[in-house]
GROMACS .gro file of C-alpha atoms in nm:
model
  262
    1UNK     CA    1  -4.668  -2.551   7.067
    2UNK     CA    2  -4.836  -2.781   6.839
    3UNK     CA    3  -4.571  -3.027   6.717
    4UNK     CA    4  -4.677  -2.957   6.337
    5UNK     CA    5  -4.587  -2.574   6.392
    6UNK     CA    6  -4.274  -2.673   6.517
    7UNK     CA    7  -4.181  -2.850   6.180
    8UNK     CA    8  -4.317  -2.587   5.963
    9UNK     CA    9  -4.042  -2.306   6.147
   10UNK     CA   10  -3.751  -2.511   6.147
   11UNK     CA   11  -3.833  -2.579   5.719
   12UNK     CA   12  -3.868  -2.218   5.654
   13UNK     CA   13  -3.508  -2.150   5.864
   14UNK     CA   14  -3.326  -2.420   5.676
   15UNK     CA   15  -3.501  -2.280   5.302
   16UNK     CA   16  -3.372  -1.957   5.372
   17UNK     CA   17  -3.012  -2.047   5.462
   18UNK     CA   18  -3.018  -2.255   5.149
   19UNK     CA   19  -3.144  -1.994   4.973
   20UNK     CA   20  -2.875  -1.770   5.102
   21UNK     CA   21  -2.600  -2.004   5.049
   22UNK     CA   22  -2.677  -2.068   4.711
   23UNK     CA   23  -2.688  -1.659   4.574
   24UNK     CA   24  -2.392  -1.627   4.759
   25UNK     CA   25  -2.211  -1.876   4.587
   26UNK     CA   26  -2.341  -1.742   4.293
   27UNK     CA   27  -2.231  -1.423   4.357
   28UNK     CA   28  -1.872  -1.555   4.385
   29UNK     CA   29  -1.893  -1.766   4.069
   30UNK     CA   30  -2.003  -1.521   3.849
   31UNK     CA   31  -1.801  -1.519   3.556
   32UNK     CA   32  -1.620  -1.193   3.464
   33UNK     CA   33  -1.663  -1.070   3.127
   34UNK     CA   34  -1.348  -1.008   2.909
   35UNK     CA   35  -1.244  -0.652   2.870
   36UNK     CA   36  -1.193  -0.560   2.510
   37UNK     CA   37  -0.846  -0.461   2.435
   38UNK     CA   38  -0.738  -0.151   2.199
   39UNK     CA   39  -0.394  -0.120   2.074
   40UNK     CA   40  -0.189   0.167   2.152
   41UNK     CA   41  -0.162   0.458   1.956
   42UNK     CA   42   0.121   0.718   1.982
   43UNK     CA   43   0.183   0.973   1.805
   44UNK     CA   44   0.555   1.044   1.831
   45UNK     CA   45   0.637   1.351   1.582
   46UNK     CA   46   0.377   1.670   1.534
   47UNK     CA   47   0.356   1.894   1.264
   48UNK     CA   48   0.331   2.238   1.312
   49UNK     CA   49  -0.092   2.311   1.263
   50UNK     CA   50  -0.043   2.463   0.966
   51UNK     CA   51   0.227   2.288   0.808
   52UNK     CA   52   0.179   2.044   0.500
   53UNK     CA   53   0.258   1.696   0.487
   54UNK     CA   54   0.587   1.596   0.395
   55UNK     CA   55   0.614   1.311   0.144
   56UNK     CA   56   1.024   1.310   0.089
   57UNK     CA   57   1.227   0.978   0.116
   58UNK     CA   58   1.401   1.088   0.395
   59UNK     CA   59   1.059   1.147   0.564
   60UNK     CA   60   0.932   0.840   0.519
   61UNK     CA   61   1.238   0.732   0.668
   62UNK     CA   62   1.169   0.876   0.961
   63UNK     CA   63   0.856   0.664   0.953
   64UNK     CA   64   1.052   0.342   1.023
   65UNK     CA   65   1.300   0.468   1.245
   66UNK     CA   66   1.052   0.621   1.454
   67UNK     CA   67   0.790   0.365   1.456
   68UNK     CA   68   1.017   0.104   1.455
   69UNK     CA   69   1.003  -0.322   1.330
   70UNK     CA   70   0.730  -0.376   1.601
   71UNK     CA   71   0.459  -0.071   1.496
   72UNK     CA   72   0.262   0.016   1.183
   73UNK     CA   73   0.366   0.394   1.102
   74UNK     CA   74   0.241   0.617   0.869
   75UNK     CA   75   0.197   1.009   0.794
   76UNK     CA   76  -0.141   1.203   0.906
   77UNK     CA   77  -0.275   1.470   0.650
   78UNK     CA   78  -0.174   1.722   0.894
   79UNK     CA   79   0.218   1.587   0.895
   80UNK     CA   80   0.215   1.407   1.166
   81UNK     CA   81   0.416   1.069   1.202
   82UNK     CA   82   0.161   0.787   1.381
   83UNK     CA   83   0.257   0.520   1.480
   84UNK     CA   84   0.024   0.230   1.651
   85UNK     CA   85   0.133  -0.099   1.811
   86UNK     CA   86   0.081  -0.432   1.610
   87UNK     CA   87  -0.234  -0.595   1.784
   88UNK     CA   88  -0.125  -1.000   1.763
   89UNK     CA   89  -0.405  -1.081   1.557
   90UNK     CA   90  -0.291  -0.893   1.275
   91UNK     CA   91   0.098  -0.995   1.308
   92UNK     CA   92   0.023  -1.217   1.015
   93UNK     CA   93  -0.226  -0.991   0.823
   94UNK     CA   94  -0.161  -0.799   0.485
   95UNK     CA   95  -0.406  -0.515   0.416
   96UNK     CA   96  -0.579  -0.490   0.738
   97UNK     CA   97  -0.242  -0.350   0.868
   98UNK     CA   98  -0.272  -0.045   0.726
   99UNK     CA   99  -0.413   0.285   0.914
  100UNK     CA  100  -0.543   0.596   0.808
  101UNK     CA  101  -0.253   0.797   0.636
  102UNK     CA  102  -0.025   0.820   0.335
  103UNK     CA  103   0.137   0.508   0.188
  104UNK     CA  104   0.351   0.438  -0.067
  105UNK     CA  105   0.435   0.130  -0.324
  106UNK     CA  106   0.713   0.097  -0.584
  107UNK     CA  107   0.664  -0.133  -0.883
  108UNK     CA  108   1.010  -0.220  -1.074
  109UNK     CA  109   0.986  -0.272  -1.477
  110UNK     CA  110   1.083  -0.578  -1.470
  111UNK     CA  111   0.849  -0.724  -1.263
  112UNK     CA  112   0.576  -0.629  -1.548
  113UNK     CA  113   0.401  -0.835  -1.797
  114UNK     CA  114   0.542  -0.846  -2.136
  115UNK     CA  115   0.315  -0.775  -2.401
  116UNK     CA  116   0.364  -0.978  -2.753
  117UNK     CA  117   0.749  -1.027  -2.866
  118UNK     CA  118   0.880  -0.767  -2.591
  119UNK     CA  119   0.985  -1.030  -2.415
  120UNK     CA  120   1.323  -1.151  -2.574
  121UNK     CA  121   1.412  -0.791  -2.703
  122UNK     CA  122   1.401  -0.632  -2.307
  123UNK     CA  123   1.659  -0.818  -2.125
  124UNK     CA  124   1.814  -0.535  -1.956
  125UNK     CA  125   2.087  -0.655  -1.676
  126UNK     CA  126   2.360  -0.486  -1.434
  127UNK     CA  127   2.660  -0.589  -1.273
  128UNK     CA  128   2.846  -0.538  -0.909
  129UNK     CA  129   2.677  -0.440  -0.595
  130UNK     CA  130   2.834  -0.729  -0.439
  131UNK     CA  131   2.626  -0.977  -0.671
  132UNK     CA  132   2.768  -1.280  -0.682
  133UNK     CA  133   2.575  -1.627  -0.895
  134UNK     CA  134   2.656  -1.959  -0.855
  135UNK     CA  135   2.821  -2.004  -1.189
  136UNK     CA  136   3.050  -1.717  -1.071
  137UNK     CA  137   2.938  -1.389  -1.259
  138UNK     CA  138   2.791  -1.093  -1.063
  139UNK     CA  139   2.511  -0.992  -1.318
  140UNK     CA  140   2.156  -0.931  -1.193
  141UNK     CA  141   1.803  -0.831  -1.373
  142UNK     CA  142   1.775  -0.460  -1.283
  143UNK     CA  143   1.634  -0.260  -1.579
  144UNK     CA  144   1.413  -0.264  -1.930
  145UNK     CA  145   1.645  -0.183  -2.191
  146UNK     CA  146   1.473  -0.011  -2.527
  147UNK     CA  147   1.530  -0.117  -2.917
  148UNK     CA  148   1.451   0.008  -3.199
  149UNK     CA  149   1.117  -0.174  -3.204
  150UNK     CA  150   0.802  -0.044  -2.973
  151UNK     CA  151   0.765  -0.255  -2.683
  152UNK     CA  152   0.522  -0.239  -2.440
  153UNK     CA  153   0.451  -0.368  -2.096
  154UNK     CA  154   0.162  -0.358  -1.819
  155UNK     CA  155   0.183  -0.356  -1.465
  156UNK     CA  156  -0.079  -0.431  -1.198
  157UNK     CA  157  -0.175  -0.190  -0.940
  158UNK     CA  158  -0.333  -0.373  -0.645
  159UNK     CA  159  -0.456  -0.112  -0.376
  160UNK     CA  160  -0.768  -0.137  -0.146
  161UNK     CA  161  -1.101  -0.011  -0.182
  162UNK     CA  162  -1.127   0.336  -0.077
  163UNK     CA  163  -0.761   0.426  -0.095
  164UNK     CA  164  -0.737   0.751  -0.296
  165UNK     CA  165  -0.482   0.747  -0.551
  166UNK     CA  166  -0.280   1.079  -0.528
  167UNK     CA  167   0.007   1.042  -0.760
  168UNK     CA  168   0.211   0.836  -0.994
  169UNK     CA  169   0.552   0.927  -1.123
  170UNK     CA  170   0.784   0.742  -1.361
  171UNK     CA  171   1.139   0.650  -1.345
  172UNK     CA  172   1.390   0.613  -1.605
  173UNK     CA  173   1.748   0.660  -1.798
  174UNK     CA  174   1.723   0.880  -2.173
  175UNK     CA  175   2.043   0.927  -2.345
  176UNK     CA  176   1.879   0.888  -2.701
  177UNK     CA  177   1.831   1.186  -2.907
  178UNK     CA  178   1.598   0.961  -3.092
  179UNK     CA  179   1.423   0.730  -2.863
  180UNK     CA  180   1.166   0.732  -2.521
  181UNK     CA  181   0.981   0.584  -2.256
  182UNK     CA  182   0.592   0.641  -2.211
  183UNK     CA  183   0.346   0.555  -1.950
  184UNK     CA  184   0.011   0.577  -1.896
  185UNK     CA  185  -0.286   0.463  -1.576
  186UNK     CA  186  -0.600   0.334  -1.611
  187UNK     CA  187  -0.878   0.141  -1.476
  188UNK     CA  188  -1.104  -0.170  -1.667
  189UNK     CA  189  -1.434  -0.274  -1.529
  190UNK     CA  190  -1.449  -0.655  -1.423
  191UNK     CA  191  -1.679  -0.730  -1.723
  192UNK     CA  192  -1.508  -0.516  -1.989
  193UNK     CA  193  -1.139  -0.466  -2.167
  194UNK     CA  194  -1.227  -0.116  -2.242
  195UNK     CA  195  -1.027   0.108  -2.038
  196UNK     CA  196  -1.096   0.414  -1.833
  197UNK     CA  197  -0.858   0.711  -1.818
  198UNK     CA  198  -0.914   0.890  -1.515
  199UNK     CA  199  -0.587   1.091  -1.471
  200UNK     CA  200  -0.602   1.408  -1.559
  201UNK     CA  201  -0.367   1.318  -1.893
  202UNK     CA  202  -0.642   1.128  -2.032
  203UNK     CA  203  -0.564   0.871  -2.294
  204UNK     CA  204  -0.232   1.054  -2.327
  205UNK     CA  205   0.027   0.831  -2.253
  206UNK     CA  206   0.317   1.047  -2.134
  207UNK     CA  207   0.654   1.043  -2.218
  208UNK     CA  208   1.025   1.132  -2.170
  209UNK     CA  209   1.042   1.291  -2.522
  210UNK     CA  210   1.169   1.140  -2.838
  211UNK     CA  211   1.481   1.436  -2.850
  212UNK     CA  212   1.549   1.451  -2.447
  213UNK     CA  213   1.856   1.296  -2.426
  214UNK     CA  214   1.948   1.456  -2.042
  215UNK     CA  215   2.014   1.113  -1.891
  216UNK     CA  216   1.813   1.008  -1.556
  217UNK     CA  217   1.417   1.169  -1.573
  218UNK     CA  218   1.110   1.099  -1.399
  219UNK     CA  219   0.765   1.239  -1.486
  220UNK     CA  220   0.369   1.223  -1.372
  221UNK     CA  221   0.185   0.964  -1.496
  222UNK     CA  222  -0.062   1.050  -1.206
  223UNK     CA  223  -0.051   1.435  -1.167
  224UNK     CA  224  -0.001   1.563  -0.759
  225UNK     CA  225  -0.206   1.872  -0.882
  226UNK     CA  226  -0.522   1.708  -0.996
  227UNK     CA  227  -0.756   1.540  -0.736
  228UNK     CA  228  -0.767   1.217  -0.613
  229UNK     CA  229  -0.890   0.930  -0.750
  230UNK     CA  230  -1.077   0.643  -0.500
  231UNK     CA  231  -1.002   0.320  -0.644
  232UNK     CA  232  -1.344   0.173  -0.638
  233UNK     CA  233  -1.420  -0.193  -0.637
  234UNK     CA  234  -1.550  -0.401  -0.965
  235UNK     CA  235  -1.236  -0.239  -1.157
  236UNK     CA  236  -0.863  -0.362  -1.213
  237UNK     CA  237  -0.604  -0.103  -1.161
  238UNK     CA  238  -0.350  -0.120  -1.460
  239UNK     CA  239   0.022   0.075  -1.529
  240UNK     CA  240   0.143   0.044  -1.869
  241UNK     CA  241   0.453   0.142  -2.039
  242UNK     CA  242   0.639   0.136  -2.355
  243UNK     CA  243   0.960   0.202  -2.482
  244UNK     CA  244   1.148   0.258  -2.812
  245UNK     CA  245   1.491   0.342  -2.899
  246UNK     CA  246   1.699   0.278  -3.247
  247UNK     CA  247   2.027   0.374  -3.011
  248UNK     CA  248   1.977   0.184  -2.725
  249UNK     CA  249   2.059   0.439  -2.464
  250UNK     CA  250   1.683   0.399  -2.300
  251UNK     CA  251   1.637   0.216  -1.999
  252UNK     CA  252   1.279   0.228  -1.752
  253UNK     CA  253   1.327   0.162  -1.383
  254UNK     CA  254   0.929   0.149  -1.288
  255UNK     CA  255   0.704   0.362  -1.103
  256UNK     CA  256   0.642   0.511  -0.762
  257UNK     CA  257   0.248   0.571  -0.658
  258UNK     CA  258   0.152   0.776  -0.336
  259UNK     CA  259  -0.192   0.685  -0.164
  260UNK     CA  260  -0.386   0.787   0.104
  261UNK     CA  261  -0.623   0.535   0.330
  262UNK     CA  262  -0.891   0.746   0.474
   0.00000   0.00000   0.00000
């Protein structure tokens, strides 16, 4: 065999061992790509299918017990409790917690704004409940007292796009046969003051009544029966209330608002 044939085999034999060697390391090198992880979801407590939500204290209890420090729980529209494991990512998160379900958030009066001299006629404090200050009294801020002067206060409502507001109640204490609290909602475009009454009271602002003098009350500021409204962004969300009593037996506690994230 010519010796130039000879060469020409044995290079071809050696290429395709190399070539073999190298796709096989390949092969074994090739990187794995990461699997994408969803959290868990459970849920733990089913309504019956044609049973409607319940939005009670005690049920929302439930919520926490049954969901626990480590989950995010909430309640379905068909009255189901759901609860879903905290992905690490959002551990530290705010809004982005939230799932699809009913919520709720409780703002106290006195953690509202003021409006003009309100401000040094309100100071409404309460004593006990194991209080104790380091100058050795055990009072602590816990209501808006009234006078016999209107004054009036505004609170802010921060909720996320797309949540649909589906009620707002106040909360307060009426002993006056001559005094009240009032409330109202409303939005305010980002360019504007003027505002926008979109519950179904209008520009009503409603009110414990200037004769009721039953004691604790609570009333809609937000009616259950009306439909939703979607908060909607370019708008600030705004509670106000007001409060007037020449006897001083009026106190306001705050409000309560119920909201659903589709």
């Amino acid at each position: 065999m010519p010796r130039h044939m000879s060469t020409l085999r044995t290079l071809t034999a050696l290429t395709a061992v190399a070539t073999l060697s190298t796709a096989a390391a390949e092969e074994r090198g090739k990187p794995i790509a990461p699997q994408a992880t969803t959290p868990a979801v459970v849920v733990t407590e089913k309504a019956a299918p044609q049973s409607a939500p319940t939005y009670s204290d005690p049920r929302m209890e439930s919520v926490a017990r049954t969901c626990g420090a480590d989950a995010i729980g909430s309640i379905t529209p068909d009255g189901a409790i759901r609860c879903q494991s905290k992905p690490a990512s959002l551990a530290q998160s705010g809004p982005q917690e939230l799932l699809a379900g009913t919520y709720y958030v409780s703002i106290p009066a006195i953690a509202c704004t003021p409006q003009g001299s309100a401000a040094s006629a309100v100071a409404g404090q309460c004593s006990g409940g194991g209080t104790l200050r380091t100058d050795g009294d055990n009072f602590f801020p816990c209501v808006v007292n009234a006078n016999a002067t209107r004054n009036t206060f505004i609170c802010g409502l921060d909720l996320p796009n797309g949540a649909q507001i589906q009620e707002v109640i106040a909360y307060g204490l009426d002993y006056s046969t001559a005094g009240y609290f009032e409330a109202s909602i409303w939005s305010t475009g980002d360019t504007t003051f003027a505002p926008s009454y979109f519950s179904s009271f209008g520009g009503t602002w409603q009110s414990s009544g200037v004769a009721f003098n039953g004691g604790f009350t609570s009333f809609a500021v937000f009616s259950a029966s009306q439909p939703p409204h979607t908060v909607t962004a370019g708008n600030r969300y705004t509670i106000g209330f007001g409060t007037r009593d020449p006897n001083t037996s009026v106190q306001f506690y705050g409000f309560r608002a119920r909201y659903f994230l589709p």
